[in-house]
PDB file of C-alpha atoms in Angstrom:
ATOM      1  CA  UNK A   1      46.579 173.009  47.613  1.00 62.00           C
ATOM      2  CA  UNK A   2      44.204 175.867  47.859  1.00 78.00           C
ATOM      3  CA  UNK A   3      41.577 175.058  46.468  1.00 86.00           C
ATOM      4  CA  UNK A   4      38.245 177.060  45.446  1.00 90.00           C
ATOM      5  CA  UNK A   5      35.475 175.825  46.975  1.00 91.00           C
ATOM      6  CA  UNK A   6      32.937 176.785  44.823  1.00 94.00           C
ATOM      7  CA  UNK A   7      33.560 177.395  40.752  1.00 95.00           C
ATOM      8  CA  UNK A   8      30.967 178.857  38.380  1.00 96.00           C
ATOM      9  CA  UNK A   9      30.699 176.535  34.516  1.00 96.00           C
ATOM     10  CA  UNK A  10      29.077 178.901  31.807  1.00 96.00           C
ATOM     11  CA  UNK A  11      28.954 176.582  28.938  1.00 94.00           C
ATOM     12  CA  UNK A  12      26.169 175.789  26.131  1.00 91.00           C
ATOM     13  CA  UNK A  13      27.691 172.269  26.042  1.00 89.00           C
ATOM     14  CA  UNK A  14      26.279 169.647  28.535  1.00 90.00           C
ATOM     15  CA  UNK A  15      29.080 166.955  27.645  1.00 89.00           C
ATOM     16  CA  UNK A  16      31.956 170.102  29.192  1.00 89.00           C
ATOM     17  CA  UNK A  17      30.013 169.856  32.570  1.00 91.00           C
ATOM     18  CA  UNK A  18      29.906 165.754  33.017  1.00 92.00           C
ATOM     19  CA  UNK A  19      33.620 166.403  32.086  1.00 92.00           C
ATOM     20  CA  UNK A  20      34.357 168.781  33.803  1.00 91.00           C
ATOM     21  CA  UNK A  21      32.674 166.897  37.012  1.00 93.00           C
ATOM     22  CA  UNK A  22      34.660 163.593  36.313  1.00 93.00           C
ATOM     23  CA  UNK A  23      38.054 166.285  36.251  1.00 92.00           C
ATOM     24  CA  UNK A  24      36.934 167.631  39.471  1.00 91.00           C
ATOM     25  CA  UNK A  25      36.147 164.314  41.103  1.00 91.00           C
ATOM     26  CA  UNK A  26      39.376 162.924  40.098  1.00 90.00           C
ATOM     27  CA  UNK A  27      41.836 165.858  41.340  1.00 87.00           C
ATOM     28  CA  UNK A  28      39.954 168.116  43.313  1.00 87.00           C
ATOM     29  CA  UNK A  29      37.619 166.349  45.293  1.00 85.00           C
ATOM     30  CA  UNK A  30      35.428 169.310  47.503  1.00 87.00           C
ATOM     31  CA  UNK A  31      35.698 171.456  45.072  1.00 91.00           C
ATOM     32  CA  UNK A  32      31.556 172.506  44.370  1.00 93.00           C
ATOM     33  CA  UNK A  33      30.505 173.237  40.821  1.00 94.00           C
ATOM     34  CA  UNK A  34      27.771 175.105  39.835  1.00 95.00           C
ATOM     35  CA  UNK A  35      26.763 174.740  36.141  1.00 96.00           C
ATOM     36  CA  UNK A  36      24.673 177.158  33.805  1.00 95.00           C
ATOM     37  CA  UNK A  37      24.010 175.910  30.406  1.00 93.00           C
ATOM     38  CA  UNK A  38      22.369 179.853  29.422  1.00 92.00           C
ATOM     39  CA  UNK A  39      24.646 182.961  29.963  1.00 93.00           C
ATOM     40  CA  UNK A  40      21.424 184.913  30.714  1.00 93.00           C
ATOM     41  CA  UNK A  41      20.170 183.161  33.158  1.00 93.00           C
ATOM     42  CA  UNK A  42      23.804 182.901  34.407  1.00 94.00           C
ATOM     43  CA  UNK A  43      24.490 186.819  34.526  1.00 95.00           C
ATOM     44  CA  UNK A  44      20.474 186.997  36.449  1.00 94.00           C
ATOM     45  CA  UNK A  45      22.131 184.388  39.401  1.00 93.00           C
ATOM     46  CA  UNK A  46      25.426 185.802  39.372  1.00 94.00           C
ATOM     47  CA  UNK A  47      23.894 189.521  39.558  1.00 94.00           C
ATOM     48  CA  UNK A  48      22.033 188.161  42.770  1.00 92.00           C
ATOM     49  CA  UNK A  49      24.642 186.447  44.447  1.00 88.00           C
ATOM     50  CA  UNK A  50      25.570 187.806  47.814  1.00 85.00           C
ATOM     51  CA  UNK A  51      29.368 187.501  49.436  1.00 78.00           C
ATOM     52  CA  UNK A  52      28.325 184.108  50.585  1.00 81.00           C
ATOM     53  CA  UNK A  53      26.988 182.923  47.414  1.00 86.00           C
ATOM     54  CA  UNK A  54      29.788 183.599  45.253  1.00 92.00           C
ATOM     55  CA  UNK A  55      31.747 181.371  43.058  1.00 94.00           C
ATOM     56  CA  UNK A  56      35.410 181.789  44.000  1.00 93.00           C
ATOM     57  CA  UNK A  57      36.497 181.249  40.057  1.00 94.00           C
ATOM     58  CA  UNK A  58      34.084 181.302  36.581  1.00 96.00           C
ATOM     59  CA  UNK A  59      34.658 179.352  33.892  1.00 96.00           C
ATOM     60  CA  UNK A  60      33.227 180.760  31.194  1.00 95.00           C
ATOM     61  CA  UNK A  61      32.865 179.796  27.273  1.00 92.00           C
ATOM     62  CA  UNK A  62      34.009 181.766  25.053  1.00 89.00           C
ATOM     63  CA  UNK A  63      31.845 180.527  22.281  1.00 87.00           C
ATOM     64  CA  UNK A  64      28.161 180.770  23.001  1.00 86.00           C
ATOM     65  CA  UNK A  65      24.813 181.417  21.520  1.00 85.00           C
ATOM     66  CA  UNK A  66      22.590 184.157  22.245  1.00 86.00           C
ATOM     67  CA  UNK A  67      25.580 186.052  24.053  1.00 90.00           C
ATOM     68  CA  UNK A  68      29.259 186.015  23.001  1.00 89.00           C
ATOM     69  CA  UNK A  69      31.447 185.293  25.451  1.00 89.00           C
ATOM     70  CA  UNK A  70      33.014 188.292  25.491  1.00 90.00           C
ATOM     71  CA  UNK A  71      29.610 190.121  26.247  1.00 94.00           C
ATOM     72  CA  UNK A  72      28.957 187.894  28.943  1.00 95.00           C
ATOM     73  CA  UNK A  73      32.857 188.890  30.092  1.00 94.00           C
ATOM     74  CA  UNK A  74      32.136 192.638  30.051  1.00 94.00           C
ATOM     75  CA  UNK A  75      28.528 192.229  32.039  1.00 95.00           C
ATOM     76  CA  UNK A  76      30.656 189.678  34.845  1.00 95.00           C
ATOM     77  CA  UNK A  77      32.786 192.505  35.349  1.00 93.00           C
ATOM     78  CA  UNK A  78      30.534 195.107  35.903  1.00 94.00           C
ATOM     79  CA  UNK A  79      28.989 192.570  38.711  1.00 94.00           C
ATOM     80  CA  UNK A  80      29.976 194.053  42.371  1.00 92.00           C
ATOM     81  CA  UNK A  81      30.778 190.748  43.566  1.00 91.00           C
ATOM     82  CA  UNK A  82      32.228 189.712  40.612  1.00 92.00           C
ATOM     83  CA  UNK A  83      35.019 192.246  39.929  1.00 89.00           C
ATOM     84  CA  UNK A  84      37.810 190.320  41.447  1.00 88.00           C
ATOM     85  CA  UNK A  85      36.806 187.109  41.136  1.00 92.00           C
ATOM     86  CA  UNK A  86      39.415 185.169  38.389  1.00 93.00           C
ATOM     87  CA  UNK A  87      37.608 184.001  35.033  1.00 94.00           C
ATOM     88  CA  UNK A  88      39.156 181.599  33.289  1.00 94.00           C
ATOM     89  CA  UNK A  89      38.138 181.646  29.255  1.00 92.00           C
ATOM     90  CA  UNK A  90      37.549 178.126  28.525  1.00 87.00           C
ATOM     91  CA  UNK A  91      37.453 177.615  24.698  1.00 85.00           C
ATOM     92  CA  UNK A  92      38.064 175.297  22.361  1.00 81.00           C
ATOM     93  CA  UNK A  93      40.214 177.188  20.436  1.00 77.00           C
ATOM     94  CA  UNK A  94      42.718 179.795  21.933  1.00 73.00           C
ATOM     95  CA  UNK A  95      42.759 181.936  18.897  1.00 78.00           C
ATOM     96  CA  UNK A  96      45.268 185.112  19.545  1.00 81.00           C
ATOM     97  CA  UNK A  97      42.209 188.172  18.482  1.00 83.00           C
ATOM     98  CA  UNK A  98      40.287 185.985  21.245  1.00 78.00           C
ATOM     99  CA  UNK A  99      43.382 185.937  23.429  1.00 80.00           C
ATOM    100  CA  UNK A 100      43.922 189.413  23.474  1.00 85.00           C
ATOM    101  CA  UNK A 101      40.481 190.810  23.761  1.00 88.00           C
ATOM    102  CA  UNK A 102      39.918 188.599  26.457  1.00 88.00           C
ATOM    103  CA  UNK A 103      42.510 189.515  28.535  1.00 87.00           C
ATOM    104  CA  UNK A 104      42.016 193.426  27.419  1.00 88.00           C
ATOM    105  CA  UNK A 105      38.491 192.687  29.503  1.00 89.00           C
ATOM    106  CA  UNK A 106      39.673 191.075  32.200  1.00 88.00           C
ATOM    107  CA  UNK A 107      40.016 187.287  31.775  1.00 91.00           C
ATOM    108  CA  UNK A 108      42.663 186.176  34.362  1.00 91.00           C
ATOM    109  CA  UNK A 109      43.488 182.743  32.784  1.00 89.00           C
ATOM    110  CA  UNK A 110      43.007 181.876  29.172  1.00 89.00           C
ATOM    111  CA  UNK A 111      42.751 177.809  29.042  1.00 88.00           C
ATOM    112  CA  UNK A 112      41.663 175.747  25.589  1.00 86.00           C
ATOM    113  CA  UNK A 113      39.530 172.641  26.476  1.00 82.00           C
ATOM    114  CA  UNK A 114      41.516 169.874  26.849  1.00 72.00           C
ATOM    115  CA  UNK A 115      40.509 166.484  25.040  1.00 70.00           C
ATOM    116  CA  UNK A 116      41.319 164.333  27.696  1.00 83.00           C
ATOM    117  CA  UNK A 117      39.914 163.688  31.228  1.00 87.00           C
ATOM    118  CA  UNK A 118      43.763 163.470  32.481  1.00 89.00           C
ATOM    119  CA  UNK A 119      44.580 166.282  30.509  1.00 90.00           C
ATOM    120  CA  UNK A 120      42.049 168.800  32.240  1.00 91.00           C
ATOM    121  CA  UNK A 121      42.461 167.292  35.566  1.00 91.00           C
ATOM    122  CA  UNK A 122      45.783 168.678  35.087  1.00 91.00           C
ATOM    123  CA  UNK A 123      45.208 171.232  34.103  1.00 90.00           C
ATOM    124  CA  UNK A 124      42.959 172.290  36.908  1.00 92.00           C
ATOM    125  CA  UNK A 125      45.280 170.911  39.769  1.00 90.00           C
ATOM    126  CA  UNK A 126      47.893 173.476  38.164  1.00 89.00           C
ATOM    127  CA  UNK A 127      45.427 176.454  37.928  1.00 88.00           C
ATOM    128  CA  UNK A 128      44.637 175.619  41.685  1.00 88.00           C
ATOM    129  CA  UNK A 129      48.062 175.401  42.869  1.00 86.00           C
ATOM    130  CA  UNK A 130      48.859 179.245  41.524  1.00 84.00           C
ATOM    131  CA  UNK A 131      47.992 182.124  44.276  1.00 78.00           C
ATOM    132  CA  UNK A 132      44.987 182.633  42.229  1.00 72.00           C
ATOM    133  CA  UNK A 133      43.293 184.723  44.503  1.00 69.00           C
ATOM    134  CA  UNK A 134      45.804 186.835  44.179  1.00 69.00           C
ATOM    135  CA  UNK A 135      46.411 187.159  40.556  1.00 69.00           C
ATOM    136  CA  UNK A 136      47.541 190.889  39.204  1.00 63.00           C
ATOM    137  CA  UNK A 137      47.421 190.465  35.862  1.00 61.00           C
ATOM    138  CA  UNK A 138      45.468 188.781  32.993  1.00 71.00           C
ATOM    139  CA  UNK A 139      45.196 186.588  30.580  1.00 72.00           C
ATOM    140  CA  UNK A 140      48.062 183.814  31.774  1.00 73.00           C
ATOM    141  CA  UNK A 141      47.313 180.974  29.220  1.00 77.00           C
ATOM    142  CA  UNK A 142      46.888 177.578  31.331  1.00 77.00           C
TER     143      UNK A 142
END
């Protein structure tokens, strides 16, 4: 499998990111995550990242504080080194208004958080066995 090498977590929840490490560690071992717990001082990194220091795929939260997901959507977008890069939408609940205006802005995958450990590894070995790098349109629900 292709595999990113490096993928971008933008989620208030700490518990998401130890599960989302035990996922990774169990089906796609390599693969470097990179966690931000505050989508502002996400958007500042990402805004500074270089071609070399940019995560392949985001994951991104669609339910935040501070800044909604989709805000924090829109200002990925607008990112130079961000405009192709696939975001998935990683919610809890895959609610179709969401759905829709989340692909309208870009999402490339749409995936609700699993409530299993097996269930998200997965999901993550089938979201990493698509061509996602070269993804045309948005908003495929994983």
């Amino acid at each position: 499998m292709n595999f990113p090498k490096k993928v971008l977590l933008i989620d208030d929840d700490e518990d998401e990111y130890d599960i989302f490490t035990a996922a990774l560690n169990g089906c796609c071992k390599g693969v470097e995550l990179i966690y931000e717990k505050n989508a502002r001082s996400a958007l500042v990194q990402m805004a500074n990242d270089e071609a070399d220091t940019v995560a392949e795929m985001v994951f991104l939260d669609w339910h935040m504080p501070q800044i909604s997901g989709k805000d924090v959507l829109t200002s990925i977008r607008k990112l130079p080194c961000y405009t192709q890069v696939p975001i998935v939408i990683f919610t809890g609940l895959l609610d179709p208004f969401y759905l829709k205006e989340a692909k309208e802005l870009g999402a490339t995958f749409l995936m609700e958080k699993p409530f299993d450990l097996a269930d998200l590894g997965q999901k993550l070995e089938y979201l990493f066995s698509l061509d996602w790098k070269q993804i045309k349109h948005t908003g495929q629900q994983i």
